[in-house]
Short mmCIF file of C-alpha atoms in Angstrom, two decimals:
data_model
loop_
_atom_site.label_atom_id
_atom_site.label_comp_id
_atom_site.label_asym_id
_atom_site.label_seq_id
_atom_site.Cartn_x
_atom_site.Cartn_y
_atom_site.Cartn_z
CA UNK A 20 23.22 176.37 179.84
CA UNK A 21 24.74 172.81 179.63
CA UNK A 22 26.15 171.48 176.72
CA UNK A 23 26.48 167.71 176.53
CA UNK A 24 28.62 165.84 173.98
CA UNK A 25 27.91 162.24 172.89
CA UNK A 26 30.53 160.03 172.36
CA UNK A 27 30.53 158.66 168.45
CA UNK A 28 29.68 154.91 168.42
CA UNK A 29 32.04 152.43 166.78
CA UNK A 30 29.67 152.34 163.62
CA UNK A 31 29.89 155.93 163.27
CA UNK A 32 33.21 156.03 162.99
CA UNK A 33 33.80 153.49 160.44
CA UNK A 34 30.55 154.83 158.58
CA UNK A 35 32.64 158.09 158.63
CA UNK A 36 36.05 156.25 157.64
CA UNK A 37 34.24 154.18 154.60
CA UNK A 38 32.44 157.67 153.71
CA UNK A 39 36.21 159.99 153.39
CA UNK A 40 37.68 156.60 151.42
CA UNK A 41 34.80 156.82 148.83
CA UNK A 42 34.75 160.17 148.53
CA UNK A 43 38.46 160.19 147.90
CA UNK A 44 38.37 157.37 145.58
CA UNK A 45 35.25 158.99 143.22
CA UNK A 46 37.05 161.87 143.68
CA UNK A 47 40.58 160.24 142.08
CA UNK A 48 38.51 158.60 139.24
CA UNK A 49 37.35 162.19 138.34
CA UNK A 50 40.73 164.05 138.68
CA UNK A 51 42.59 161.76 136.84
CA UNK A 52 41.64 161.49 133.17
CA UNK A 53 41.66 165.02 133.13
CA UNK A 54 45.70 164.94 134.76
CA UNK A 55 46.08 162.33 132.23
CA UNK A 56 45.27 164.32 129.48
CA UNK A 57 46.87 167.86 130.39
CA UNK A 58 50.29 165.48 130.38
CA UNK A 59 49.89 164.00 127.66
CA UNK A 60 48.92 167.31 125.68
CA UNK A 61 52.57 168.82 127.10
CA UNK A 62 54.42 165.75 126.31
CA UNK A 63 56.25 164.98 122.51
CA UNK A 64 53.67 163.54 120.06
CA UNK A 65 56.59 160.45 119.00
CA UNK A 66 57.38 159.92 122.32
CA UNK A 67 53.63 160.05 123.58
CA UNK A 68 52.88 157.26 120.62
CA UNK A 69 54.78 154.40 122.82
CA UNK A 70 52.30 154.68 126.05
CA UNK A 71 53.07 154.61 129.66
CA UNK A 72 52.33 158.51 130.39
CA UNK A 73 49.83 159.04 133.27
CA UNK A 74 50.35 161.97 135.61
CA UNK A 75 53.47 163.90 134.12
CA UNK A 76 54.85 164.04 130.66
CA UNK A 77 58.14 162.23 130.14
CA UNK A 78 59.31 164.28 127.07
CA UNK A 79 58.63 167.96 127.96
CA UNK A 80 57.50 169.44 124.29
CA UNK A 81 55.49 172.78 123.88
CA UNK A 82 54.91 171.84 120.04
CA UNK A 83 50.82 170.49 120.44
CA UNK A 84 49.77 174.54 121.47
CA UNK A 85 52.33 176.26 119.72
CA UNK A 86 50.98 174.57 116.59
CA UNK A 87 47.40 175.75 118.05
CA UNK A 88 47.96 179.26 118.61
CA UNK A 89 50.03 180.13 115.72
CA UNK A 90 46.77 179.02 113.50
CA UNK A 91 45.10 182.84 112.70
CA UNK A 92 41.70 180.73 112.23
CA UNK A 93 41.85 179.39 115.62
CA UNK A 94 42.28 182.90 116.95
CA UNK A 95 39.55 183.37 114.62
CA UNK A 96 37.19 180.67 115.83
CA UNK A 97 37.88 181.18 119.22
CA UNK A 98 36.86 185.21 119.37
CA UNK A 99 33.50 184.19 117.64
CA UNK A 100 32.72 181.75 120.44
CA UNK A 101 33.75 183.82 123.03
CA UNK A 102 31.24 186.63 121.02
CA UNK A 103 28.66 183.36 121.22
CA UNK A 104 29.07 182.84 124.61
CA UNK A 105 28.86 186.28 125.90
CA UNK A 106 25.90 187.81 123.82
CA UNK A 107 23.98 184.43 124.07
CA UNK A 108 24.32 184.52 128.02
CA UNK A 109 23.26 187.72 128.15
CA UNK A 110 20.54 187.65 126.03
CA UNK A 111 19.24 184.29 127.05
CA UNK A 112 19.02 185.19 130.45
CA UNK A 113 17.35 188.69 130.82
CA UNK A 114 14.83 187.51 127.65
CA UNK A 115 13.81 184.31 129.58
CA UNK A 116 14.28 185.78 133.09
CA UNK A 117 11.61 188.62 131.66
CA UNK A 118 9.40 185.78 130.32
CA UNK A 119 9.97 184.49 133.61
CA UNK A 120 8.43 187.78 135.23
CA UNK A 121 5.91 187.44 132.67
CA UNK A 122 4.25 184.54 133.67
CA UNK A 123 4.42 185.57 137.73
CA UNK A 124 2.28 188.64 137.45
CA UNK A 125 -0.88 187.69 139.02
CA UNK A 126 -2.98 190.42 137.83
CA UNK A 127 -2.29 189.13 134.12
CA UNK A 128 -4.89 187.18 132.84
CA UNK A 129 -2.47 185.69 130.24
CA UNK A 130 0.01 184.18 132.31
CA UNK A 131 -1.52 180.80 132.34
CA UNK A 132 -1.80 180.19 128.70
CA UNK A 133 1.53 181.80 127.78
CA UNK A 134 3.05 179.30 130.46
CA UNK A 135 1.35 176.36 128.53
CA UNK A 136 2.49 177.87 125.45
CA UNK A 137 6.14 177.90 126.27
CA UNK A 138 5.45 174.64 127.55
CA UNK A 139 4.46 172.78 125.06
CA UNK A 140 7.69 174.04 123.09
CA UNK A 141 9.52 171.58 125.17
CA UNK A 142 7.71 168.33 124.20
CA UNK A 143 7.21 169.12 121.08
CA UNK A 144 9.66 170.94 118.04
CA UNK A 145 8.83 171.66 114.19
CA UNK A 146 11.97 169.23 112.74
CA UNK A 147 15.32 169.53 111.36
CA UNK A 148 13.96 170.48 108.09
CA UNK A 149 10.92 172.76 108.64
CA UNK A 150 13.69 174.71 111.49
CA UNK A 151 15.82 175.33 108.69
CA UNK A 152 13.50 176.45 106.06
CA UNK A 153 12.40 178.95 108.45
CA UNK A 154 15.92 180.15 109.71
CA UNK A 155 16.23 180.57 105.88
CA UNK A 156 13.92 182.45 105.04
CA UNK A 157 14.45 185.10 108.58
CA UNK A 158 18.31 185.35 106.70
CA UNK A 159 19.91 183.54 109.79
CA UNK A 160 21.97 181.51 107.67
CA UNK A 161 25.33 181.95 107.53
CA UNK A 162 25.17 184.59 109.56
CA UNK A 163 26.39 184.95 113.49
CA UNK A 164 22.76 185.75 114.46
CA UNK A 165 21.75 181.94 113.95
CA UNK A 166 23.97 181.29 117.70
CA UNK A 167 21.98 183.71 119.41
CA UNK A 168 18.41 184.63 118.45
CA UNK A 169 16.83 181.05 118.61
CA UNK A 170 18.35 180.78 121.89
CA UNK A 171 16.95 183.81 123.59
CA UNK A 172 13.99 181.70 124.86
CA UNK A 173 14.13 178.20 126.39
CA UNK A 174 10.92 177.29 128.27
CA UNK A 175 12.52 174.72 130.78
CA UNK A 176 15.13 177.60 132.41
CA UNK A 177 12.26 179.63 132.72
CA UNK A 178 10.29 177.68 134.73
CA UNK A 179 13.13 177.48 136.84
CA UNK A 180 12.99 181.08 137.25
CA UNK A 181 9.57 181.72 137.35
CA UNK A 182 9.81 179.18 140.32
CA UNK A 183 12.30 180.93 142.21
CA UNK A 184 10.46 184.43 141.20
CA UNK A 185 7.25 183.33 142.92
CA UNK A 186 8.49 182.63 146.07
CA UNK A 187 9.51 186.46 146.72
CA UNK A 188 6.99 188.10 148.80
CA UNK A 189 4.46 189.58 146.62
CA UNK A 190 4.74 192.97 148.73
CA UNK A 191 7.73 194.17 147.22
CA UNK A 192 6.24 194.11 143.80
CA UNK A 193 2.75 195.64 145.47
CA UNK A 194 4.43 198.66 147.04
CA UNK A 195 6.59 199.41 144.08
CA UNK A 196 3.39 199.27 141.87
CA UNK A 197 2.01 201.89 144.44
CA UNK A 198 4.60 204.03 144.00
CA UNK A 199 4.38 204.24 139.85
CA UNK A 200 6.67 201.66 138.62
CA UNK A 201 6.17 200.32 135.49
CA UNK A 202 6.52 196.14 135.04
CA UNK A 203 9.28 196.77 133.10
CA UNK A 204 10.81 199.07 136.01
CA UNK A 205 9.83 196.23 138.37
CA UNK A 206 11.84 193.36 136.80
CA UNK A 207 14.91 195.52 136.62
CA UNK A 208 15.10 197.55 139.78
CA UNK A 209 13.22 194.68 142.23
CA UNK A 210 12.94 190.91 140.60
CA UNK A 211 16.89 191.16 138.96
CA UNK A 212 18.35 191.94 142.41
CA UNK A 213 16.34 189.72 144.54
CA UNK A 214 16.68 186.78 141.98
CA UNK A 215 20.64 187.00 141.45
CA UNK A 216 21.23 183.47 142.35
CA UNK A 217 18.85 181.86 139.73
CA UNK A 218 19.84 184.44 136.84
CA UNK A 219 23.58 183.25 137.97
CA UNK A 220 22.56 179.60 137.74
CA UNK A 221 20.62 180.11 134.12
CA UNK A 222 23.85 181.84 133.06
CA UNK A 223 26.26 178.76 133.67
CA UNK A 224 23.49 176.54 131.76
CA UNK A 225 23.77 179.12 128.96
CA UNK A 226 27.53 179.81 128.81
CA UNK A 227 28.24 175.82 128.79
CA UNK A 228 25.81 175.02 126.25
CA UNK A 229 27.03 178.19 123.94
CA UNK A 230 30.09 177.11 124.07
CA UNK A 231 30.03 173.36 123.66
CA UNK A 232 27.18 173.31 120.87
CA UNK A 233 28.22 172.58 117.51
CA UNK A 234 25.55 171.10 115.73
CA UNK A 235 23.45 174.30 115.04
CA UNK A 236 27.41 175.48 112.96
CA UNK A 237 27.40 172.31 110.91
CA UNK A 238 23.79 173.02 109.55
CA UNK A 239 23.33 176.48 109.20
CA UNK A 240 26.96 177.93 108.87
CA UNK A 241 28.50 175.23 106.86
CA UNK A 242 30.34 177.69 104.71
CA UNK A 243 33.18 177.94 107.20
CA UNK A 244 33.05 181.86 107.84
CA UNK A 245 31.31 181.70 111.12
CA UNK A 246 33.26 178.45 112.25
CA UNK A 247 33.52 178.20 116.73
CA UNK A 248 36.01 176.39 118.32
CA UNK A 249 34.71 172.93 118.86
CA UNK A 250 33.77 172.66 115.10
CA UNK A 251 37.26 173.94 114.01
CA UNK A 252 39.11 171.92 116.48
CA UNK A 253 37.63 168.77 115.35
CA UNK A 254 38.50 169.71 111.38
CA UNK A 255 41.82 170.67 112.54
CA UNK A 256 42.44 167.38 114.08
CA UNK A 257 40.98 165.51 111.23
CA UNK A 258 43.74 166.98 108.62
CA UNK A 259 46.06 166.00 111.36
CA UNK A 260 45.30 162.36 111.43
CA UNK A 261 45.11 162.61 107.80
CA UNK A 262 48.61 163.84 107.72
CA UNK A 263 49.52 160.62 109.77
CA UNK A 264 47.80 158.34 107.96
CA UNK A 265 50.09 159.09 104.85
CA UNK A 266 53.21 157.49 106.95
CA UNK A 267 55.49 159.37 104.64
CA UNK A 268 57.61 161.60 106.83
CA UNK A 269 58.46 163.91 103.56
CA UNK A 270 54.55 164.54 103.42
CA UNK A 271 54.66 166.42 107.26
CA UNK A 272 55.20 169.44 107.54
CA UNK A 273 58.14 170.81 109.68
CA UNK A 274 55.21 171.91 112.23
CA UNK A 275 53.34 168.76 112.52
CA UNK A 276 56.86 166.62 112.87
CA UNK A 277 56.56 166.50 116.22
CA UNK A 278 52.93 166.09 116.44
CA UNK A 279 50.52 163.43 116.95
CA UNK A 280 46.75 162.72 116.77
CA UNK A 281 47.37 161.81 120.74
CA UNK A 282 48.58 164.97 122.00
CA UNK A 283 46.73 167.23 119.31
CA UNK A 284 43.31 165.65 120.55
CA UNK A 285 44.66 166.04 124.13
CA UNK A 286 45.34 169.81 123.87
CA UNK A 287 42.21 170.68 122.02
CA UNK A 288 40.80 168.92 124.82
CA UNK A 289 42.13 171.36 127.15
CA UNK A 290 41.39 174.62 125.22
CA UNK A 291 37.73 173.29 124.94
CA UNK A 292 37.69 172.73 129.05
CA UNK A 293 39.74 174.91 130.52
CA UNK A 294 37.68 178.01 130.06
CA UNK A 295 34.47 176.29 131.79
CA UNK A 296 36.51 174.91 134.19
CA UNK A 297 38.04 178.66 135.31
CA UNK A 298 34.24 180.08 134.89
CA UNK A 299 32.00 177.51 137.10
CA UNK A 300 34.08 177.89 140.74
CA UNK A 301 32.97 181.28 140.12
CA UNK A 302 29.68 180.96 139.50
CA UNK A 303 29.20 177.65 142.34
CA UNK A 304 28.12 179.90 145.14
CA UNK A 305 25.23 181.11 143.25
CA UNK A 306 24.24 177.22 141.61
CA UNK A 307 22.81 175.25 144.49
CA UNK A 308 20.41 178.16 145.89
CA UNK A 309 19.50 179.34 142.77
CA UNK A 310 18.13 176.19 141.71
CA UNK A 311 16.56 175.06 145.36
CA UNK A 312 15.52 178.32 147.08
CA UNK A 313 12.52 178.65 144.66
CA UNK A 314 11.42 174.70 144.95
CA UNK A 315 10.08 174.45 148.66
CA UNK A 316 7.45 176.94 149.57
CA UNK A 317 5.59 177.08 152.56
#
């Protein structure tokens, strides 16, 4: 067997030159306000007020995360959206991924018009106040329960899995019907396992948007109890800028002395990202064939 290698043409090799120098620049425009930040949220909140601080802080100062994590109600806030995040992933994904199932099952005369259903859901919602009403009235308010039962469902994620769940080979799911497995028994012992790389990709959708959310807090748990991190974060920075705002450095606390609204906002910033950041290289192997495999049949 012979092998032959063709020599790259001129205008492949600047195509390929222009193509790294892009890539590098997009990639620098990315990194950087995210560098930017992470030094600014270890630098001195006085110092940081006079500019010029880009890729490494010029004052060293701990003082923006001590201040953070010696709050008990960010400790507080944090553990209930890490309790959001986890019990809304989980319960998001194996209730749609089910639904998913659902809809697949060819012998189920149903399937069509429950699709439709589920659907129409996504084009079309009740409103802010008829949602509430009914939240109120099922006791969801002001309670944790609000984060997690609405969201067990969402039609668009399981069309993404029904997708992917139709292009396994309908054998498997004949021959374990043959041998006496229930539906139920099918979804968890066959269509789980196979379908790994889709439930994986649902679960980053979920776990970002759990954690992120805010707005469903403001409405139904404005009493403060059930309070999750981005909501109490932005509060928290709010008194702070109130603080500076007085200009009266007999007003600031000892804590907040060294503090400004610049660094504050910077290191909430990280406490908000870092924990998706850490989670999605993770999860990236699964992402791009869970969300394709299912797309192209033949």
């Amino acid at each position: 067997m012979v092998t032959t290698f063709s020599k790259q043409s001129l205008g492949g090799k600047i195509f390929d030159v222009l193509n790294v120098m892009v890539l590098l620049i997009f990639g620098l425009l990315v990194v950087y306000p995210f560098l930017n930040l992470l030094a600014l949220s270890f630098n001195d909140g006085t110092d940081a007020l006079k500019g010029g601080i880009y890729l490494w802080p010029r004052k060293l100062s701990f003082s923006a995360y001590q201040f953070l994590f010696q709050d008990q109600r960010l400790l507080s806030s944090l553990s209930i959206s890490i309790m959001r995040v986890v019990i809304g992933t989980i319960t998001c994904v194996l209730s749609t991924g089910l639904l998913a199932y659902i809809v697949t099952i060819k012998h189920f005369s149903g399937r069509k018009m429950m699709k439709v259903i589920f659907i129409i859901t996504i084009y079309f919602t009740g409103g802010l106040i008829p949602t509430y009403l009914v939240f109120l009235g099922l006791g969801l308010t002001d309670s944790f329960n609000v984060y997690w039962i609405p969201a067990m469902f969402n039609a668009t994620w399981m069309l993404y899995m029904a997708s992917y769940m139709e292009s396994i080979p309908d054998s498997l799911y004949e021959s374990a019907r043959i041998d006496g497995a229930s539906e139920l028994g099918i979804f968890v012992r066959i269509a789980v396992p196979v379908s790994i790389p889709v439930f994986a990709s649902i679960a980053i959708f979920s776990s970002v948007s759990h954690w992120n959310y805010w707005l469903d807090t403001v409405i139904y748990n404005s009493s403060g109890n059930w309070d999750t991190l981005p909501i109490y974060l932005k509060r928290l920075l709010l008194e702070v800028e109130a603080f500076e705002e007085l200009r009266n450095p007999l007003a600031l606390s000892e804590k907040l002395r060294n503090l400004s609204p610049t660094t504050l906002r910077a290191a909430l910033t990280m406490i908000v990202t870092l924990p998706i950041f850490f989670v999605y290289p993770i999860m990236q192997k699964y992402f791009v064939g869970g969300l394709t495999l299912g797309a192209v049949k033949g």
